[in-house]
Structures are given as structure tokens and as C-alpha cells.
Coordinates of C-alpha atoms in Angstrom, one line a residue:
M1 CA 12.4 5.7 -18.7
A2 CA 15.1 7.8 -17.1
Y3 CA 14.6 9.3 -13.6
N4 CA 16.7 10.8 -10.8
V5 CA 16.8 8.5 -7.8
L6 CA 15.6 10.4 -4.7
Y7 CA 15.8 7.6 -2.2
T8 CA 16.6 3.9 -2.2
A9 CA 15.6 1.5 0.6
N10 CA 17.9 -1.5 1.2
A11 CA 16.7 -4.6 3.0
T12 CA 18.0 -8.1 3.4
V13 CA 16.0 -11.3 4.2
T14 CA 17.7 -14.4 5.6
G15 CA 16.3 -17.8 6.6
E16 CA 13.7 -19.6 4.6
G17 CA 12.0 -16.6 2.8
R18 CA 8.6 -16.4 4.3
K19 CA 9.9 -18.1 7.5
G20 CA 12.9 -15.9 8.1
F21 CA 14.1 -12.5 9.2
G22 CA 14.2 -9.2 7.4
K23 CA 15.9 -6.0 8.2
T24 CA 16.8 -2.7 6.6
D25 CA 20.4 -1.6 6.3
D26 CA 19.8 1.3 8.7
D27 CA 18.2 -1.0 11.3
R28 CA 15.0 1.1 11.4
L29 CA 13.0 -2.0 10.5
A30 CA 13.8 -5.5 11.7
V31 CA 11.1 -8.1 11.5
D32 CA 10.6 -11.8 12.0
L33 CA 8.7 -13.4 9.1
S34 CA 6.2 -16.2 9.5
V35 CA 3.7 -18.0 7.2
P36 CA 0.0 -17.4 7.9
K37 CA -2.2 -20.5 8.4
G38 CA -4.1 -19.7 5.2
L39 CA -0.8 -20.4 3.3
G40 CA -0.1 -23.6 5.2
G41 CA 2.1 -22.0 7.9
D42 CA 2.0 -22.0 11.7
D43 CA 0.8 -18.4 11.9
G44 CA 3.9 -17.5 14.0
V45 CA 4.6 -14.2 15.7
G46 CA 6.2 -12.6 12.6
T47 CA 4.8 -10.5 9.9
N48 CA 4.5 -11.5 6.2
P49 CA 5.1 -9.9 2.8
E50 CA 1.4 -9.1 2.3
Q51 CA 1.2 -7.2 5.6
L52 CA 4.3 -5.2 4.7
F53 CA 2.9 -4.5 1.2
A54 CA -0.4 -3.3 2.7
V55 CA 1.3 -0.9 5.1
G56 CA 3.6 0.4 2.4
Y57 CA 0.8 0.9 -0.2
A58 CA -1.5 2.6 2.3
A59 CA 1.3 4.9 3.5
C60 CA 2.3 5.8 -0.1
F61 CA -1.4 6.3 -1.2
H62 CA -2.1 8.5 1.9
G63 CA 0.9 10.7 1.0
A64 CA -0.4 11.1 -2.6
L65 CA -3.8 11.9 -1.3
K66 CA -2.4 14.6 1.0
N67 CA -0.5 16.0 -1.9
V68 CA -3.5 16.2 -4.3
S69 CA -5.7 17.6 -1.5
R70 CA -3.3 20.4 -0.8
Q71 CA -3.3 21.3 -4.5
A72 CA -7.1 21.2 -4.4
K73 CA -7.2 23.2 -1.2
A74 CA -9.4 20.4 0.4
N75 CA -9.4 19.6 4.1
I76 CA -8.7 15.8 4.6
E77 CA -7.3 16.2 8.1
N78 CA -8.9 13.0 9.5
S79 CA -8.5 10.8 6.4
T80 CA -7.5 7.2 6.7
I81 CA -6.4 4.5 4.3
D82 CA -7.3 0.9 5.1
A83 CA -5.4 -1.6 2.8
Q84 CA -6.2 -5.3 2.3
V85 CA -3.7 -7.3 0.3
S86 CA -4.9 -10.8 -0.7
L87 CA -2.8 -13.6 -2.0
G88 CA -4.6 -16.2 -4.1
K89 CA -4.3 -18.8 -6.9
S90 CA -4.8 -18.0 -10.5
D91 CA -4.2 -19.9 -13.7
E92 CA -0.6 -18.4 -13.7
G93 CA 0.2 -19.2 -10.1
L94 CA 0.0 -17.1 -7.0
D95 CA -1.2 -13.5 -7.4
I96 CA -2.0 -10.6 -5.2
A97 CA -5.0 -8.2 -5.2
V98 CA -5.4 -5.0 -3.3
E99 CA -8.4 -3.2 -1.8
L100 CA -7.9 0.3 -0.6
T101 CA -10.7 1.9 1.5
V102 CA -10.2 5.6 1.7
T103 CA -12.2 7.5 4.3
I104 CA -12.3 11.3 4.1
P105 CA -14.8 12.6 6.7
G106 CA -16.5 15.9 6.0
L107 CA -16.2 16.0 2.2
E108 CA -19.0 15.5 -0.3
Q109 CA -18.8 12.0 -1.9
A110 CA -18.1 13.4 -5.4
E111 CA -15.2 15.6 -4.2
A112 CA -13.7 12.7 -2.2
E113 CA -13.9 10.4 -5.1
K114 CA -12.2 12.9 -7.3
L115 CA -9.3 13.3 -4.8
V116 CA -9.0 9.5 -4.5
E117 CA -8.8 9.1 -8.3
A118 CA -6.2 11.8 -8.5
A119 CA -4.1 10.2 -5.7
H120 CA -4.4 6.8 -7.6
Q121 CA -2.9 8.5 -10.7
M122 CA -0.1 10.0 -8.6
C123 CA 0.8 7.3 -6.1
P124 CA 4.0 5.4 -7.1
Y125 CA 2.6 2.1 -5.8
S126 CA -0.6 2.6 -7.9
R127 CA 1.5 3.4 -10.9
A128 CA 3.8 0.4 -10.3
T129 CA 0.9 -2.1 -10.0
R130 CA -1.4 -0.6 -12.7
G131 CA -2.2 -3.3 -15.2
N132 CA -0.4 -5.9 -13.2
I133 CA -2.8 -6.6 -10.3
E134 CA -6.3 -5.9 -9.4
V135 CA -6.6 -2.7 -7.2
K136 CA -10.1 -1.9 -6.0
L137 CA -10.7 1.6 -4.5
T138 CA -13.6 2.4 -2.2
T139 CA -14.2 6.0 -1.1
K140 CA -16.1 6.8 2.1
T141 CA -17.0 10.2 3.6
A142 CA -18.2 9.1 7.0

């Protein structure tokens, strides 16, 4: 598939992978990385790939939701996306799963669900993960 690149993020990680340091080439993001206790680590002060993925997916999904709501002329002013990214063992090794809880106050449930599904079709993170990992969507209106 050919496409025109609109933006490329560049990041470098040093150290021991999950116990290291990551930063972007523009210095806008610089983070210590640590391993959570649930993965056998010391639960240090740093973040981890699952937290970074959760923030990235939630932000991308919210952008897609804003886009489809503008097209539908729906007011989602106080909407939020809560993302949970889980790492677990499967027969193939370690896998991730995502749960997105989308809250859109003030809309009817059916309208909110329609917008969430449209956002899921549009969101680049959803498109990239489709068929590769489990993504559960929950829509709330209050």
C-alpha cells in the first residue's frame, strides 16, 4: 500500500530495553523506563511500553472520535477515552490486549455507539491492531 508520509516520530531507547531510557529526537519526550512488579521488575519510577501505548492509542482514538463527531455534527465536548493495555501470556508468547472505555456525556447510547464504531474504523491505531490483538470497546454516556 502506497501512502504519503505526513509525519514521522523518531525515538531512541538505550539501556536494557524495559529498564532503560527513551527519548525522541526533538527532546519533547524523555522518559526513564522501568519494569512493573507484575512482570518481575522493581516497579521503579519510570514508565513502561504498555503505559506509553495506552496514552498513544487513547489520544489517537480521541482524535478520530472528534473527527467523526464533527462530520456527524454531534457535540462530544466533554468526552474522554480511558485505555487499558494488558500484557499477558498466550500459547505464542507474550501478547497485549486493549480495552478502550469511551465516555460521551449527553448523547443517546445508540448515537454514542455509532460514533465510537466510526472512530474505531478511522483511528490509525485501531486499523494497525485490527486482527492482531484483542481490542474491546465500551461506550458510556454518563
